[in-house]
Coordinates of N, CA and C in Angstrom, one line a residue:
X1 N 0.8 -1.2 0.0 CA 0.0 0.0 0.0 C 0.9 1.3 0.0
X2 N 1.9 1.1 1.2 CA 2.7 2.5 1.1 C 3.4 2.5 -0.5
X3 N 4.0 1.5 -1.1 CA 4.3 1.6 -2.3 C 3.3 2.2 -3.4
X4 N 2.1 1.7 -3.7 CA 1.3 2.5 -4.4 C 1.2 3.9 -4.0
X5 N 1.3 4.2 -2.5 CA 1.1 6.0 -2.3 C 2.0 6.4 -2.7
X6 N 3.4 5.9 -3.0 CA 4.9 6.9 -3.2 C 4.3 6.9 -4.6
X7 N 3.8 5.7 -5.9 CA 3.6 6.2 -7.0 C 3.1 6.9 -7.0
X8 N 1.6 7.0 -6.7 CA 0.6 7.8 -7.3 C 0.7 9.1 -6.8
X9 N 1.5 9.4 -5.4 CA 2.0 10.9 -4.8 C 2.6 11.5 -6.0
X10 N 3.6 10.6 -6.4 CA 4.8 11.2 -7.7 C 4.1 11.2 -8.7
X11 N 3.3 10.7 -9.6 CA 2.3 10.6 -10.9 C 1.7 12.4 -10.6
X12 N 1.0 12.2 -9.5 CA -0.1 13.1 -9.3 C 0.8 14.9 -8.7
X13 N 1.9 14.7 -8.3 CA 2.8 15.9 -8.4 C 3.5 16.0 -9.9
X14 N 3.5 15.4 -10.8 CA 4.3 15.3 -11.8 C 3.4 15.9 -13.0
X15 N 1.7 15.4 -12.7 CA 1.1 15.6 -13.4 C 0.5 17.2 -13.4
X16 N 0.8 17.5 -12.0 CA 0.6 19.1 -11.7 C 1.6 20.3 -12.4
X17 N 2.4 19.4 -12.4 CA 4.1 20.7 -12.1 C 4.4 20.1 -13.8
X18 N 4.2 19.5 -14.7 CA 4.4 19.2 -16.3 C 3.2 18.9 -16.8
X19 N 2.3 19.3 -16.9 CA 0.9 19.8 -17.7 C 0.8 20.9 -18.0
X20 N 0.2 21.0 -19.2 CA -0.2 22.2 -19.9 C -1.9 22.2 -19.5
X21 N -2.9 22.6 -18.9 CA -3.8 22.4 -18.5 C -4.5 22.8 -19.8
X22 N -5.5 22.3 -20.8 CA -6.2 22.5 -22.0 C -6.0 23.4 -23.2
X23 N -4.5 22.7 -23.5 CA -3.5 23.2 -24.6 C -4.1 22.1 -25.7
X24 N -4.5 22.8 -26.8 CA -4.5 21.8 -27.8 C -3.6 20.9 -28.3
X25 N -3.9 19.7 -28.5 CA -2.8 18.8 -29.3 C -2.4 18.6 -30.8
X26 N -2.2 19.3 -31.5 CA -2.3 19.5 -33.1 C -2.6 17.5 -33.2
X27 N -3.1 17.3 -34.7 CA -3.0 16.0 -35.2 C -2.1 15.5 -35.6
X28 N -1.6 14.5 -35.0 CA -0.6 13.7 -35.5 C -0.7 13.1 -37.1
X29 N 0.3 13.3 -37.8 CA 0.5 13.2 -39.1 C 1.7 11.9 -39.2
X30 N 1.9 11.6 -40.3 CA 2.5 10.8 -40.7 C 4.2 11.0 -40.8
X31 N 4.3 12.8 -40.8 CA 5.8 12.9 -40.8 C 6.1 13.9 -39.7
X32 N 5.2 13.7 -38.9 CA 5.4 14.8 -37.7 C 6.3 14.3 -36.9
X33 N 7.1 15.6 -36.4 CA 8.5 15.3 -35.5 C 7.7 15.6 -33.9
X34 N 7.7 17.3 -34.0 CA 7.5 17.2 -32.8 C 6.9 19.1 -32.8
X35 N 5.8 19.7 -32.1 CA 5.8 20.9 -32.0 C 5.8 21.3 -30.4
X36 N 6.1 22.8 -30.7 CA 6.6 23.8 -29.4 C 5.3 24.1 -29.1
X37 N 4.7 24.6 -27.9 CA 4.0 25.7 -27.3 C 4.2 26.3 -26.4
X38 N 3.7 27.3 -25.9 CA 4.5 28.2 -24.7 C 3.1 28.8 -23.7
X39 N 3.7 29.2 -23.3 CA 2.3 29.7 -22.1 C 1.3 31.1 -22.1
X40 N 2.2 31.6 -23.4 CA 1.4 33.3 -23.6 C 0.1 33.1 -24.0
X41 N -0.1 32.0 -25.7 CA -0.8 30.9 -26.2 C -1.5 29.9 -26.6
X42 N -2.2 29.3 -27.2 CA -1.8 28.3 -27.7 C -1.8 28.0 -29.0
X43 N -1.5 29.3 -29.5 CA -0.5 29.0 -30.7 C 0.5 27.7 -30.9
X44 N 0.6 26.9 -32.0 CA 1.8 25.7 -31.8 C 2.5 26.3 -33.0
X45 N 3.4 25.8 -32.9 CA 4.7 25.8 -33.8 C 5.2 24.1 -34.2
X46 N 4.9 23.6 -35.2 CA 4.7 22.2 -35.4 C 6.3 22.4 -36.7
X47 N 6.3 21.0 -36.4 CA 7.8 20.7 -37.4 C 7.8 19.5 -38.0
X48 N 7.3 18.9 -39.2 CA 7.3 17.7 -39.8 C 8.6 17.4 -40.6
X49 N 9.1 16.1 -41.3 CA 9.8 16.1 -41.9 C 9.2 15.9 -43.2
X50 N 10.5 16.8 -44.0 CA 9.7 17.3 -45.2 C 10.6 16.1 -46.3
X51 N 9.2 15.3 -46.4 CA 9.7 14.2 -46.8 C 9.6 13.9 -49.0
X52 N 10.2 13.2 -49.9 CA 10.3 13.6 -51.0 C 10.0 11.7 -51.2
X53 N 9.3 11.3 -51.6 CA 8.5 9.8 -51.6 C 9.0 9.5 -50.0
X54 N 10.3 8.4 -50.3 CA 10.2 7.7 -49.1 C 11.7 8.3 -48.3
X55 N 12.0 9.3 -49.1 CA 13.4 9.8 -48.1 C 12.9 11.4 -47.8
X56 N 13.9 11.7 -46.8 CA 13.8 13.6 -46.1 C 14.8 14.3 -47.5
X57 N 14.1 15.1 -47.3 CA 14.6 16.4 -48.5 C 16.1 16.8 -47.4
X58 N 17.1 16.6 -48.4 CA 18.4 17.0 -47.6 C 19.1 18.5 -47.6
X59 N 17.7 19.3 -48.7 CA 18.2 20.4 -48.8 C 17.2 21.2 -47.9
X60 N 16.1 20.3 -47.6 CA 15.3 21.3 -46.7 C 14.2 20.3 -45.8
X61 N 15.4 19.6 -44.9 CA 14.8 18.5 -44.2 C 13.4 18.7 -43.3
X62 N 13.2 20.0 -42.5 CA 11.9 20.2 -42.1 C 11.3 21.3 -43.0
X63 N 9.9 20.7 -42.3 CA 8.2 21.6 -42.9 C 8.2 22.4 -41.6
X64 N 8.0 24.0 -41.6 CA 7.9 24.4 -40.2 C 6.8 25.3 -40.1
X65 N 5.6 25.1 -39.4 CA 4.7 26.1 -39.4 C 4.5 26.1 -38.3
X66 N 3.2 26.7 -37.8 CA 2.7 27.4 -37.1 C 0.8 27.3 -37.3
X67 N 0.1 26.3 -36.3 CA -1.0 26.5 -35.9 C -1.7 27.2 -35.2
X68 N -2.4 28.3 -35.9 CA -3.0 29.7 -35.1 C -4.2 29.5 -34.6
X69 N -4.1 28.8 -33.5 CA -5.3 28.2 -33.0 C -6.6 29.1 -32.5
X70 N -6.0 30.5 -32.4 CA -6.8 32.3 -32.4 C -7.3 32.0 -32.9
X71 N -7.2 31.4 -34.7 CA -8.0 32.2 -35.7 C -8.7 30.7 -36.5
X72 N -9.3 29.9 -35.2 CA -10.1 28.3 -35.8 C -8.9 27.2 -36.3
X73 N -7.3 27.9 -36.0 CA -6.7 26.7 -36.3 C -5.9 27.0 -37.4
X74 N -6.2 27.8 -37.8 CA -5.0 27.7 -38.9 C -3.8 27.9 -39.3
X75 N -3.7 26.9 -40.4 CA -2.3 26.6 -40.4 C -1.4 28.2 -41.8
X76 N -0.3 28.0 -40.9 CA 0.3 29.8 -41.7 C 1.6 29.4 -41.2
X77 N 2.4 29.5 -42.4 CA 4.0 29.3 -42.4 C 4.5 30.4 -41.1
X78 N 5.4 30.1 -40.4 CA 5.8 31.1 -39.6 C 6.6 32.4 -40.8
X79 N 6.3 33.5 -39.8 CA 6.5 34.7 -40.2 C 8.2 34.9 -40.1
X80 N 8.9 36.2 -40.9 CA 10.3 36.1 -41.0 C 10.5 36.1 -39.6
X81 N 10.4 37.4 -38.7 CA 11.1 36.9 -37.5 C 10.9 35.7 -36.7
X82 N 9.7 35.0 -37.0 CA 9.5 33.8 -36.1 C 10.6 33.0 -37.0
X83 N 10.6 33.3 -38.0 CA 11.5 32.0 -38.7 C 13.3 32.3 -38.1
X84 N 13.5 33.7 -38.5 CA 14.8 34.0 -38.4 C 15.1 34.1 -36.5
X85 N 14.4 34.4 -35.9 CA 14.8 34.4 -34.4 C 14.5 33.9 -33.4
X86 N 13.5 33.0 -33.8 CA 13.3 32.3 -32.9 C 12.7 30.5 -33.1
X87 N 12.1 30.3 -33.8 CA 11.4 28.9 -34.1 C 11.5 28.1 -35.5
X88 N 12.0 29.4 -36.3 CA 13.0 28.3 -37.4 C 14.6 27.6 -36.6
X89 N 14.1 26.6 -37.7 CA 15.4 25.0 -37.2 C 16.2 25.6 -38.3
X90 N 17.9 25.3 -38.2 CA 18.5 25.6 -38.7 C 19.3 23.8 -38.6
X91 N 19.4 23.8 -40.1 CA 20.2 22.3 -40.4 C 21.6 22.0 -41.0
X92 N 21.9 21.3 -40.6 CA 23.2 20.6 -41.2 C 23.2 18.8 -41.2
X93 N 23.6 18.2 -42.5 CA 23.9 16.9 -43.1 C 24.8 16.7 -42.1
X94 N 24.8 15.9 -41.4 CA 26.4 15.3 -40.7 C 26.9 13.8 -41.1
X95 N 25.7 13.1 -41.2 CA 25.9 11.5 -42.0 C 24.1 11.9 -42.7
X96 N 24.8 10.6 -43.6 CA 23.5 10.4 -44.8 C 22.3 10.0 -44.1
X97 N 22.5 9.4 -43.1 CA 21.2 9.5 -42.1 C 20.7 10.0 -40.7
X98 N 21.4 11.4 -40.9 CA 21.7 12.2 -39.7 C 21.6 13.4 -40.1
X99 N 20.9 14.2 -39.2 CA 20.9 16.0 -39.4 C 20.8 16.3 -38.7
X100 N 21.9 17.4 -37.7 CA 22.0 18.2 -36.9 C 21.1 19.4 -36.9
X101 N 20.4 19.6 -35.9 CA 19.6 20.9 -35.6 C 20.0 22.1 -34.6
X102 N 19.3 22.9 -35.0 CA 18.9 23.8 -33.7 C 18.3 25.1 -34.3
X103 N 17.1 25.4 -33.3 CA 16.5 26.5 -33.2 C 17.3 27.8 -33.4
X104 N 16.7 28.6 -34.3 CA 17.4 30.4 -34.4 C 17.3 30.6 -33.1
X105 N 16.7 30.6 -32.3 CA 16.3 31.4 -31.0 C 18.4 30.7 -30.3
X106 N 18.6 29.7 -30.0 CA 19.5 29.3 -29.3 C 20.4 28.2 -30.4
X107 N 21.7 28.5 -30.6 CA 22.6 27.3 -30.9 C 22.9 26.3 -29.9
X108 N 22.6 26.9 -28.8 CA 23.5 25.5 -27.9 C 22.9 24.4 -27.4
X109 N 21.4 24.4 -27.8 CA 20.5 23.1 -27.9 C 20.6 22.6 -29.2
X110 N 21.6 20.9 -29.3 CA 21.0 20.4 -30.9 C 20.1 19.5 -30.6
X111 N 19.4 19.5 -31.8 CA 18.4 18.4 -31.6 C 19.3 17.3 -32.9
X112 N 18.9 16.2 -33.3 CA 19.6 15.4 -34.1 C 18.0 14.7 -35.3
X113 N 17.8 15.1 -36.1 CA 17.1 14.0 -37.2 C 17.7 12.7 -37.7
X114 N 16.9 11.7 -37.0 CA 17.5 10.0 -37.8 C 16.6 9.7 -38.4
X115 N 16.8 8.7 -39.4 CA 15.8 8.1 -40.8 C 16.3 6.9 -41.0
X116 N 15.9 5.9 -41.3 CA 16.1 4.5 -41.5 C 14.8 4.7 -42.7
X117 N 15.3 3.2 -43.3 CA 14.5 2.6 -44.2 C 13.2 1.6 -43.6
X118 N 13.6 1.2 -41.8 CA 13.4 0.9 -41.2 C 12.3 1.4 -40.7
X119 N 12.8 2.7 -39.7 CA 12.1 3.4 -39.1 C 11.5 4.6 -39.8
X120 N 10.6 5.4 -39.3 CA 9.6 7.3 -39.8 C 10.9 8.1 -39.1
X121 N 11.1 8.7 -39.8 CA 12.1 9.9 -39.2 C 11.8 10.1 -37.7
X122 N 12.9 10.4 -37.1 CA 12.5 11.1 -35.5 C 13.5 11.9 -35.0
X123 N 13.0 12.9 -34.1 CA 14.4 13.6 -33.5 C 14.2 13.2 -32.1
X124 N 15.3 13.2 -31.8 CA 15.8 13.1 -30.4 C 16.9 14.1 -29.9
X125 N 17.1 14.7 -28.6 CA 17.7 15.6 -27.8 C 18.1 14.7 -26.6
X126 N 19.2 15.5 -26.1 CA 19.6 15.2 -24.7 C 19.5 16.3 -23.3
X127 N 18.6 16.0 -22.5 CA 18.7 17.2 -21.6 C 18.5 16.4 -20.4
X128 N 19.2 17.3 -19.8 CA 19.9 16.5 -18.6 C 20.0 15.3 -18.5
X129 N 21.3 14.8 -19.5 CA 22.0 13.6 -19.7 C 21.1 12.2 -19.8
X130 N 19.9 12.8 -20.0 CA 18.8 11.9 -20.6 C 18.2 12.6 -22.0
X131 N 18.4 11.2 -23.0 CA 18.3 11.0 -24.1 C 17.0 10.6 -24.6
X132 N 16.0 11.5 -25.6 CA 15.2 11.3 -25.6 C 14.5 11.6 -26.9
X133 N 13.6 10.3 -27.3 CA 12.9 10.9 -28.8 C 11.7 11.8 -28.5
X134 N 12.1 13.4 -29.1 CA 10.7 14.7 -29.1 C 9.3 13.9 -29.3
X135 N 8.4 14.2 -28.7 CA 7.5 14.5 -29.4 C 7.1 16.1 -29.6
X136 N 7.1 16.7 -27.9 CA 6.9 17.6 -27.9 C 7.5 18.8 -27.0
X137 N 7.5 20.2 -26.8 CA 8.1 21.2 -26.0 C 7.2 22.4 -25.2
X138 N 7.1 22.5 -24.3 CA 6.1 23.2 -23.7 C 6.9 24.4 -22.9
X139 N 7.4 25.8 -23.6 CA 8.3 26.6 -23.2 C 7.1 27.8 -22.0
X140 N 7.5 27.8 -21.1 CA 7.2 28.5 -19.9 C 7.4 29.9 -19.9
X141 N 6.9 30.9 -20.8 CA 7.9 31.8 -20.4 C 7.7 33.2 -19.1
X142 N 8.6 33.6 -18.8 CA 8.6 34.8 -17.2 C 7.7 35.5 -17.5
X143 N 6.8 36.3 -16.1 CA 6.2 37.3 -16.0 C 6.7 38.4 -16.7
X144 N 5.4 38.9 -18.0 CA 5.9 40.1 -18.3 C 6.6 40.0 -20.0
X145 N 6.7 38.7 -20.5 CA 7.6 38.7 -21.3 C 6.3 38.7 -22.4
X146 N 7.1 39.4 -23.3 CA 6.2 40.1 -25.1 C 6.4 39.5 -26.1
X147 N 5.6 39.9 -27.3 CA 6.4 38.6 -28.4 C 7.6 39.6 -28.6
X148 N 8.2 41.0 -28.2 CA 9.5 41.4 -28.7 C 10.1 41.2 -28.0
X149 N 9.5 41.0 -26.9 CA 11.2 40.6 -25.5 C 10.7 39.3 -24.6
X150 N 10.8 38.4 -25.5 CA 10.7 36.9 -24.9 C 11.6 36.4 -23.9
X151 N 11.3 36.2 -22.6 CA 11.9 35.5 -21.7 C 11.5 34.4 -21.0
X152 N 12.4 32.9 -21.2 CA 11.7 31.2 -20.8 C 12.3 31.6 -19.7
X153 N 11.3 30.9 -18.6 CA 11.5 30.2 -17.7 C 12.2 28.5 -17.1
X154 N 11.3 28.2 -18.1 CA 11.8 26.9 -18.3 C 11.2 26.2 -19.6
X155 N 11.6 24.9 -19.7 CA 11.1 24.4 -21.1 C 10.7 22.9 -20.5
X156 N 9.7 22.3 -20.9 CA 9.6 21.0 -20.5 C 9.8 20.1 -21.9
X157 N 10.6 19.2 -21.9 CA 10.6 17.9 -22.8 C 9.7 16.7 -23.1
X158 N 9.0 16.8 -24.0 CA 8.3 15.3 -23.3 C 8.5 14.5 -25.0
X159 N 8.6 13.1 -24.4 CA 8.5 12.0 -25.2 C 8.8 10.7 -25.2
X160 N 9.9 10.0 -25.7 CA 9.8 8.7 -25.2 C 11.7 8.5 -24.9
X161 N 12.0 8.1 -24.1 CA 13.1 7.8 -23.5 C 13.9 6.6 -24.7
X162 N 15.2 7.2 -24.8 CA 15.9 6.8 -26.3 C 16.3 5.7 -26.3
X163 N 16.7 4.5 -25.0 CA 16.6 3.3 -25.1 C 15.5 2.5 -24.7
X164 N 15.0 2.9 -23.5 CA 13.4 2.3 -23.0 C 12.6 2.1 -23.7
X165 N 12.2 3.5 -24.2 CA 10.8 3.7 -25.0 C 9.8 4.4 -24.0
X166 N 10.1 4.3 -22.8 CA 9.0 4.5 -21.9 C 8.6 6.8 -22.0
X167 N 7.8 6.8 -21.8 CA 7.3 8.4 -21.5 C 8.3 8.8 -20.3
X168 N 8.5 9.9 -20.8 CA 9.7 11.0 -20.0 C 9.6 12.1 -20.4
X169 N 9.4 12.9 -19.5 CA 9.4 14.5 -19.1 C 10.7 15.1 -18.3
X170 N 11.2 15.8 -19.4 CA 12.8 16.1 -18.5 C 12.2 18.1 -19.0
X171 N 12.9 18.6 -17.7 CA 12.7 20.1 -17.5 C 13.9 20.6 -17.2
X172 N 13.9 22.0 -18.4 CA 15.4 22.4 -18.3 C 15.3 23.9 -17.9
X173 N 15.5 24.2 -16.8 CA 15.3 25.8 -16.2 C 16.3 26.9 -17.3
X174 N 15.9 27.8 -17.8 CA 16.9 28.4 -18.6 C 17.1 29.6 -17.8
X175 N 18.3 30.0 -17.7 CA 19.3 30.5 -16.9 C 19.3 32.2 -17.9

């Protein structure tokens, strides 16, 4: 019995302090990696791989838009500064089945694109020395912050843990 209370204490604090409480979940698609939301709205920022039959386009491996869930949902390419400063992915080929990422907003988060013949494209990140395939990012950001002067608080991770498979939520306070 005390065993079941330590889970369901931790489930049910876990589920408090990493929920987005009635944030839309865009539709899962067939080449969807993984999209952002943040807490101002619930605007998403979605990122599929932009795929060419059965391989990723190596000259323009993601599709990156923006669900304006304001305006009934619609879908509208992100705008130049969203693209150039903050939620455009910026890529590089590293191996034939590898692409290095990262966000305009920050270089010193990569995220990594893998593709098998095998497997659907996926990205995975490492944050706090847990390795993990995106689904999705839920950025926090500080009292007071504008769409000109954006400040995170923190960012939450969620997806599936890179050797388990199991669901994992890793949270990275940004400094």
């Amino acid at each position: 019995m005390k065993t079941f209370f330590s889970f369901f204490f931790c489930f049910f604090i876990n589920s408090i302090l990493f929920s987005q409480e009635n944030y839309p979940v865009p539709e899962k698609t067939a080449s969807r990696l993984f999209y952002i939301q943040h807490s101002n709205n619930y605007n998403t920022y979605v990122y599929d791989a932009n795929m060419e039959g059965d391989f990723i386009s190596t000259e323009n491996p993601i599709n990156e838009y923006r669900i304006v869930y304001t305006e009934d949902g619609a879908k509208k390419p992100l705008n130049k500064i969203q693209k150039q400063f903050a939620y455009g992915m910026i890529t590089k080929l590293i191996a034939p089945n590898l692409i290095e990422m990262h966000l305009a907003a920050s270089s010193k988060l990569k995220f990594y694109l893998t593709f098998s013949d095998k497997e659907k494209p996926r990205v995975y990140v490492t944050i706090n020395k847990c390795k993990l395939y995106l689904d999705s990012m839920f950025v926090q950001l500080k009292e007071g912050s504008t769409s000109l002067k954006t400040k995170a608080k923190y960012v939450l991770f969620s997806g599936k843990d890179f050797i388990t498979g199991e669901n994992v939520v890793e949270k990275l306070i940004v400094k």
